[in-house]
Backbone as ProteinMPNN parsed JSONL, in Angstrom:
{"seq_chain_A": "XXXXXXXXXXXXXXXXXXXXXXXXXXXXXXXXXXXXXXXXXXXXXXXXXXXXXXXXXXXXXXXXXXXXXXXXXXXXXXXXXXXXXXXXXXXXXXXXXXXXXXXXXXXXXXXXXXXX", "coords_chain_A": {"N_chain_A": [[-10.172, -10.269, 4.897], [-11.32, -7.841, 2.26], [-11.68, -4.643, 2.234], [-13.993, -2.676, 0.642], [-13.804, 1.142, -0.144], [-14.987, 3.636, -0.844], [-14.289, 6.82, -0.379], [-12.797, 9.858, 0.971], [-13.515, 10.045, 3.47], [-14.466, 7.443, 4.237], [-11.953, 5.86, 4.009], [-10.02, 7.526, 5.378], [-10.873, 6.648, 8.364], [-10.869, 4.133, 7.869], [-8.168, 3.456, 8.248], [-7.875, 4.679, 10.633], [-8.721, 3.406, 12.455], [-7.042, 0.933, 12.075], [-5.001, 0.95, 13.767], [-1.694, -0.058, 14.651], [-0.608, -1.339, 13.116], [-0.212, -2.741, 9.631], [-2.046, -1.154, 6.8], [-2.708, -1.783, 3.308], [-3.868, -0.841, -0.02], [-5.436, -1.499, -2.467], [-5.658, 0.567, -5.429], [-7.515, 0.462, -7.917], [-9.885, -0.816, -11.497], [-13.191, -1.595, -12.627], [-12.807, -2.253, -14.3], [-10.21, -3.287, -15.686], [-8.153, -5.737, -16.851], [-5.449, -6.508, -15.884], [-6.011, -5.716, -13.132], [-8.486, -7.289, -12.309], [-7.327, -10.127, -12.645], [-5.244, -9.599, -10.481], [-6.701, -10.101, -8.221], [-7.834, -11.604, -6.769], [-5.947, -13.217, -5.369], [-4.889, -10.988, -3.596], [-7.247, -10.933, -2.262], [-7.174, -13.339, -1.236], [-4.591, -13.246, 0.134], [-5.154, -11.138, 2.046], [-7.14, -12.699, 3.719], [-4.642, -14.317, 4.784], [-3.118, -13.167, 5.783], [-3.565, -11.61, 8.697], [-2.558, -9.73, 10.288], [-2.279, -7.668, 8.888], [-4.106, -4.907, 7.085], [-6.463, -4.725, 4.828], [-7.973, -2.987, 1.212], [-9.842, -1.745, -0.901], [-10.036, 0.552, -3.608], [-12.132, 2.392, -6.033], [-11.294, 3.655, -8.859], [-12.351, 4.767, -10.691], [-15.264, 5.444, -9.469], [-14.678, 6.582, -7.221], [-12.916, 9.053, -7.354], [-12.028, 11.323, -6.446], [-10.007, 10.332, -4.33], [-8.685, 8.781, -5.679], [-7.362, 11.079, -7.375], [-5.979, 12.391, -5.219], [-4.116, 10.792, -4.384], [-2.493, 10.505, -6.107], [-2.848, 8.7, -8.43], [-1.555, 6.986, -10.945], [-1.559, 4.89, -13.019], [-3.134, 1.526, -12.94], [-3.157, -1.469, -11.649], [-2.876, -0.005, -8.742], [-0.94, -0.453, -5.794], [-0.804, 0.772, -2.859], [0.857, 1.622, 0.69], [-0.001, 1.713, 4.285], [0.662, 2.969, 7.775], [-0.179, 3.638, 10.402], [-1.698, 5.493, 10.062], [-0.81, 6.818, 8.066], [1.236, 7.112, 5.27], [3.488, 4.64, 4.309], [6.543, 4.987, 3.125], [8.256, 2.75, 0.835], [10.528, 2.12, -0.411], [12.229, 3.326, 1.063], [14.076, 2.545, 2.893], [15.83, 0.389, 0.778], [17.148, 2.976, -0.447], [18.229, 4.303, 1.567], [20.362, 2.32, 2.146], [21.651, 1.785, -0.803], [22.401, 4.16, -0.595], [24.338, 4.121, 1.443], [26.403, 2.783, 0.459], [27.196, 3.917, -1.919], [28.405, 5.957, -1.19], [30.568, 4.567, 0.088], [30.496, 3.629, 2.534], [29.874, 1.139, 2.794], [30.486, -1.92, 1.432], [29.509, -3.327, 0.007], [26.093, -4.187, -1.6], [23.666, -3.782, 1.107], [20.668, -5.186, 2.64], [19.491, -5.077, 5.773], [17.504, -6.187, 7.898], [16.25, -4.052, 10.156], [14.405, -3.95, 12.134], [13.359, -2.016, 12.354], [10.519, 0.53, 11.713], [9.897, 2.872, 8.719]], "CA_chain_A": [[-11.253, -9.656, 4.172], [-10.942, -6.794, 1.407], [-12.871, -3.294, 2.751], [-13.981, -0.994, -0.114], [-13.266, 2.157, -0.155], [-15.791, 4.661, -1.765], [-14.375, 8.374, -0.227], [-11.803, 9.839, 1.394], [-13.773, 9.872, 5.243], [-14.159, 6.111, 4.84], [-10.19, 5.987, 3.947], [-9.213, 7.706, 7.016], [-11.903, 5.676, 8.923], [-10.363, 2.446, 7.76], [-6.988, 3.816, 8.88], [-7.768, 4.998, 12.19], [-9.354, 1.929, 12.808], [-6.198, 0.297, 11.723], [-4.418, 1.338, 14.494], [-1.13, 0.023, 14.26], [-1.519, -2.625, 11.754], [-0.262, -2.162, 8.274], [-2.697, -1.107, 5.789], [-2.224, -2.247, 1.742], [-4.729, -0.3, -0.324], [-4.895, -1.338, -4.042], [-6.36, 1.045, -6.13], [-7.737, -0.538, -8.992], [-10.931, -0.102, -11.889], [-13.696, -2.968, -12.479], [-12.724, -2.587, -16.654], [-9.0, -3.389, -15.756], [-7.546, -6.733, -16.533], [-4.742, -6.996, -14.792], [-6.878, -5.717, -11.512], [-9.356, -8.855, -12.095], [-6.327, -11.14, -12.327], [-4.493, -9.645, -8.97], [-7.544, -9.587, -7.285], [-7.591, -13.545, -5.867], [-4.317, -12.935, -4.674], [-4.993, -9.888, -2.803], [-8.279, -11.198, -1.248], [-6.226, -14.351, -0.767], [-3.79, -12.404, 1.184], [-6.259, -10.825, 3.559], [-7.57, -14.189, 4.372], [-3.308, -15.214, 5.728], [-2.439, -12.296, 6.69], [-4.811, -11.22, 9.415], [-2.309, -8.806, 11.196], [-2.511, -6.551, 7.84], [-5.323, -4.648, 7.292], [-6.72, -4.914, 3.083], [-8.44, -2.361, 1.245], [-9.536, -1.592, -2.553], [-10.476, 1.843, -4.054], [-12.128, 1.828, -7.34], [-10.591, 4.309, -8.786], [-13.561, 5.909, -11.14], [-15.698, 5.68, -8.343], [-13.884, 7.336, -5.557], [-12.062, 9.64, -8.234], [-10.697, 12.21, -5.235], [-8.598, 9.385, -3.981], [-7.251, 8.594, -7.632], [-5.761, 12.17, -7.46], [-5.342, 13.005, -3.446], [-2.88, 9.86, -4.362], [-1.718, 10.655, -7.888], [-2.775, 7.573, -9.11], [-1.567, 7.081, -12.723], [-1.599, 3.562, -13.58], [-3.791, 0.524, -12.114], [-3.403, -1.293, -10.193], [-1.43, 0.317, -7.839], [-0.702, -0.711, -4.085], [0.03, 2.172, -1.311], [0.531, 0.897, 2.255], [-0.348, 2.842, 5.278], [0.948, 2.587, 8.438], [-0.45, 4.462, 11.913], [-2.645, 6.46, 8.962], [0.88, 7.465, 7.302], [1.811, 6.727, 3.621], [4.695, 4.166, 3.615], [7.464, 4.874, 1.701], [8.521, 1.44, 0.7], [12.019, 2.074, -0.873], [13.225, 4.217, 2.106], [15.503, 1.675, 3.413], [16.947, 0.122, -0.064], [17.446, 4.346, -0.861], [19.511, 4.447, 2.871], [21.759, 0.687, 2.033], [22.548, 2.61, -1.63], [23.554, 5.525, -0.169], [25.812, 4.232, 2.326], [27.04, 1.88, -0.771], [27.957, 4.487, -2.895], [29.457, 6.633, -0.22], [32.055, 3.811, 0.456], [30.447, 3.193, 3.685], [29.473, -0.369, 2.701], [32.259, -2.551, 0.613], [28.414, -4.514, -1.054], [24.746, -3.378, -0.766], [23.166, -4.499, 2.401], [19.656, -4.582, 3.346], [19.631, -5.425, 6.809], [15.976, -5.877, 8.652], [16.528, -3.768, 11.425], [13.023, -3.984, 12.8], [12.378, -0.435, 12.663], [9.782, 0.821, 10.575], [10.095, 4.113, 8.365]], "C_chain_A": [[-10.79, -8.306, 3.62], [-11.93, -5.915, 1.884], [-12.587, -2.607, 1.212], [-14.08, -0.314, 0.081], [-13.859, 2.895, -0.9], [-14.961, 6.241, -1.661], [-13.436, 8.11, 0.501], [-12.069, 9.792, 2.882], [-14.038, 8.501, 4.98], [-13.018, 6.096, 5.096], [-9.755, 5.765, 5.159], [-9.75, 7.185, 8.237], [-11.045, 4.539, 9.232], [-8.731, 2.988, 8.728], [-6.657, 4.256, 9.573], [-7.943, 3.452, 12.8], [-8.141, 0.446, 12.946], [-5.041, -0.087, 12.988], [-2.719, 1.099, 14.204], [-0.906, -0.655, 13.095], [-0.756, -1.715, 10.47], [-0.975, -2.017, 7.644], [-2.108, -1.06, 4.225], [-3.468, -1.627, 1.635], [-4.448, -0.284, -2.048], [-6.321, -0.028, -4.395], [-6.362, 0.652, -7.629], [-9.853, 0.17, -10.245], [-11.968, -1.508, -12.154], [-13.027, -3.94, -14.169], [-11.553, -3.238, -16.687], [-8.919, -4.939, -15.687], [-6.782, -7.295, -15.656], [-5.038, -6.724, -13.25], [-7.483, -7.066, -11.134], [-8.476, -9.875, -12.126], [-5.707, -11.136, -10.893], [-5.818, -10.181, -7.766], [-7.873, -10.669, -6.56], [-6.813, -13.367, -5.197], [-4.478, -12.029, -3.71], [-5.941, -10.076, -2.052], [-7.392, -12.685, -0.318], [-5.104, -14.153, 0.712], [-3.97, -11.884, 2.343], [-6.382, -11.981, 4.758], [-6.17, -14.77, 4.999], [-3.06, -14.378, 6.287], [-3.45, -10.908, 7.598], [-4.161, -9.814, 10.446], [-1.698, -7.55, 10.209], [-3.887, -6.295, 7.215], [-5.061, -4.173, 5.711], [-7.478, -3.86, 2.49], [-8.697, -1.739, -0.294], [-10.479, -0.4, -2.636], [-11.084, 1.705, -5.164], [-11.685, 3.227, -7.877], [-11.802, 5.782, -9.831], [-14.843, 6.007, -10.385], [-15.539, 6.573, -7.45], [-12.252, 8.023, -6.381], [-10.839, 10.864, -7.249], [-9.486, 11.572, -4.81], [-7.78, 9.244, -4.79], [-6.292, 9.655, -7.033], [-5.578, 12.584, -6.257], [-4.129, 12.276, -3.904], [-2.074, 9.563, -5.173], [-1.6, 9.093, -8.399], [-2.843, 7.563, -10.491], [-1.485, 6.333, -13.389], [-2.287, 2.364, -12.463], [-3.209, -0.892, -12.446], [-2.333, -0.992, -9.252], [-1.907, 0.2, -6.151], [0.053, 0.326, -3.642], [0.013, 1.293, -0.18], [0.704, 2.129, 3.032], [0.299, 2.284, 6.517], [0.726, 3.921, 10.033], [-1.24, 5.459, 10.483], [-1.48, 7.276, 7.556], [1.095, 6.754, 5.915], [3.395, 5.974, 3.991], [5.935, 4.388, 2.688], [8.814, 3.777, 1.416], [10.009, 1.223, 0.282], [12.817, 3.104, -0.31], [14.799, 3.27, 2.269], [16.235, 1.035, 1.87], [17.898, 1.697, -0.411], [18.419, 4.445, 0.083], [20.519, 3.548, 1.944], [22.358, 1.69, 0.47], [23.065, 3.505, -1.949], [24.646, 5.435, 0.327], [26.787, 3.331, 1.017], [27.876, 2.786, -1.344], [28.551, 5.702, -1.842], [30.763, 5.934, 0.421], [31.628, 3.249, 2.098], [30.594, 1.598, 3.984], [30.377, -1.389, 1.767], [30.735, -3.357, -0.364], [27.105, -4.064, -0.339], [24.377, -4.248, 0.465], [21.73, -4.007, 2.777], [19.355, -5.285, 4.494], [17.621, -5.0, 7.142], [16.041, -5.784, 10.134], [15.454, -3.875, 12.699], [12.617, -2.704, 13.385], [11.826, -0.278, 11.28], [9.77, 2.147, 10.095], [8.566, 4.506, 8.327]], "O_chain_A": [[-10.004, -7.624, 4.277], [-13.075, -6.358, 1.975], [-11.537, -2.184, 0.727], [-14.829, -0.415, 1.053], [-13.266, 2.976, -1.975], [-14.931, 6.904, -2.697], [-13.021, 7.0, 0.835], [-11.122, 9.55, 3.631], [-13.653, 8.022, 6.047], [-12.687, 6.277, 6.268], [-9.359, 4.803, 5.816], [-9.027, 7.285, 9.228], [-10.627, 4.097, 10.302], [-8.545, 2.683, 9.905], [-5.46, 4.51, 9.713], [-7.229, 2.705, 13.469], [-8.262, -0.601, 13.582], [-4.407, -1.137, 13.093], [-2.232, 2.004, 13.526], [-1.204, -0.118, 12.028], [-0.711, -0.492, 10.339], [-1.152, -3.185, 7.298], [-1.133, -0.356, 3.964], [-4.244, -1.611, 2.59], [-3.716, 0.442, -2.72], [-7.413, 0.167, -3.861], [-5.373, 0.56, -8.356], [-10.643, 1.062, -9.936], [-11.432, -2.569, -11.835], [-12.885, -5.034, -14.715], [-11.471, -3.952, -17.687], [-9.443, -5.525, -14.74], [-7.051, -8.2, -14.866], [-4.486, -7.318, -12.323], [-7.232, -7.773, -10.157], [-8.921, -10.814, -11.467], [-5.591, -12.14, -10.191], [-5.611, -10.564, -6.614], [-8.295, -10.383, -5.439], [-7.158, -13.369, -4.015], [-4.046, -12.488, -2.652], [-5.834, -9.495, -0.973], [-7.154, -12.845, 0.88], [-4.97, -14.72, 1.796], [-3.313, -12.003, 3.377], [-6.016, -12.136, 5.923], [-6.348, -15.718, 5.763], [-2.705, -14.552, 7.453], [-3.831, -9.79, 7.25], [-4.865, -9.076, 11.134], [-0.895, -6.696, 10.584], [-4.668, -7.187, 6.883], [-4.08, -3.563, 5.284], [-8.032, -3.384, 3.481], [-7.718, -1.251, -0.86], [-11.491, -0.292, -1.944], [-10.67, 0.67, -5.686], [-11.798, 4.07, -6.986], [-11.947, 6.999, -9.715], [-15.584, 6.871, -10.853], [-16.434, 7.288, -6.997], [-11.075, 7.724, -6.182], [-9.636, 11.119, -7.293], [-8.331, 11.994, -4.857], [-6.566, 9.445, -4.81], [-5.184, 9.545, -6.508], [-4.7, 13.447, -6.269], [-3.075, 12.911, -3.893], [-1.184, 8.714, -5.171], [-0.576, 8.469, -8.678], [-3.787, 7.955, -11.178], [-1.314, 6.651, -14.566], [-1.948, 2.359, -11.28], [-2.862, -1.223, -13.58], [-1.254, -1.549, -9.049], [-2.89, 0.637, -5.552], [1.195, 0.684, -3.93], [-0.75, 0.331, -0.093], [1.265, 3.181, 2.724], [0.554, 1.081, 6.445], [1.498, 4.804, 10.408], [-0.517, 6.449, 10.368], [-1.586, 7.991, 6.56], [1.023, 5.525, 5.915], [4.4, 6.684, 3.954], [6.083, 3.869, 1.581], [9.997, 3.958, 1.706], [10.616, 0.21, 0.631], [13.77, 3.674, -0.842], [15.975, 3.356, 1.913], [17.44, 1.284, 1.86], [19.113, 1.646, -0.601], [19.551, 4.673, -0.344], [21.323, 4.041, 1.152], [23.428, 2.286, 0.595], [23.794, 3.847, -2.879], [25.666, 6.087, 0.102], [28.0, 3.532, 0.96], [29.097, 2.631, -1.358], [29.493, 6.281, -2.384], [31.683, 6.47, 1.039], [32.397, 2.539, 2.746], [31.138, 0.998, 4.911], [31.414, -0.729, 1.694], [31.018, -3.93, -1.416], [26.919, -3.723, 0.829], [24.87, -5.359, 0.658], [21.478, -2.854, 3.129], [18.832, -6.364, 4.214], [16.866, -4.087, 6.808], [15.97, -6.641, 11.016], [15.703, -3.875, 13.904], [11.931, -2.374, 14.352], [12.254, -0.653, 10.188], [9.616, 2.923, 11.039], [8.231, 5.652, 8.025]]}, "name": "protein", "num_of_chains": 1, "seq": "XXXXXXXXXXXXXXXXXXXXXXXXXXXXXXXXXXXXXXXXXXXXXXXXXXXXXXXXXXXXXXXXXXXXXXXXXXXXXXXXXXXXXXXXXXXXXXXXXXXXXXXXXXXXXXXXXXXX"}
């Protein structure tokens, strides 16, 4: 199931609540096409994946969030994790560091089963 998201004390609500759990959080507008196209998919998603927690903003609605989160194009997905902002291209950013430092002879993204 998809939770909306009006303000920024639901937000952190949903993402206490979350505990450890990943949270996905599209932010999206009702006018937007390509929102109403993802948006099966993303409820879809909820519904398999029950040990990630779903979550849609609208974005002229709940306009603080837009910019707390510098949202500058829709629809955009953040993920949360323990209430924490994700940053999703940590680990390819590590593998093409050690790459181009010679550490690595070919990129490597290894799934170490730690989470950044």
């Amino acid at each position: 199931m998809v939770q909306n998201i009006k303000d920024m004390d639901e937000l952190k609500t949903f993402l206490r609540s979350a505990g450890n759990k990943l949270v996905v959080v599209e932010f999206s507008a009702v006018w937007c096409g390509p929102c109403k196209r993802i948006y099966p998919l993303f409820h879809a998603m909820s519904l398999q994946y029950r040990n990630v927690m779903f979550a849609i903003v609208d974005v002229d609605s709940a306009q603080e969030l837009a910019r707390t989160y510098r949202i500058n194009a829709i629809p955009t997905f953040q993920m949360f994790k323990q209430a924490q902002k994700v940053n999703l291209f940590s680990r390819i950013k590590r593998a093409m560091c050690c790459y181009r430092s010679g550490s690595l002879s070919t990129p490597y993204l290894a799934d170490d089963g730690n989470e950044e």
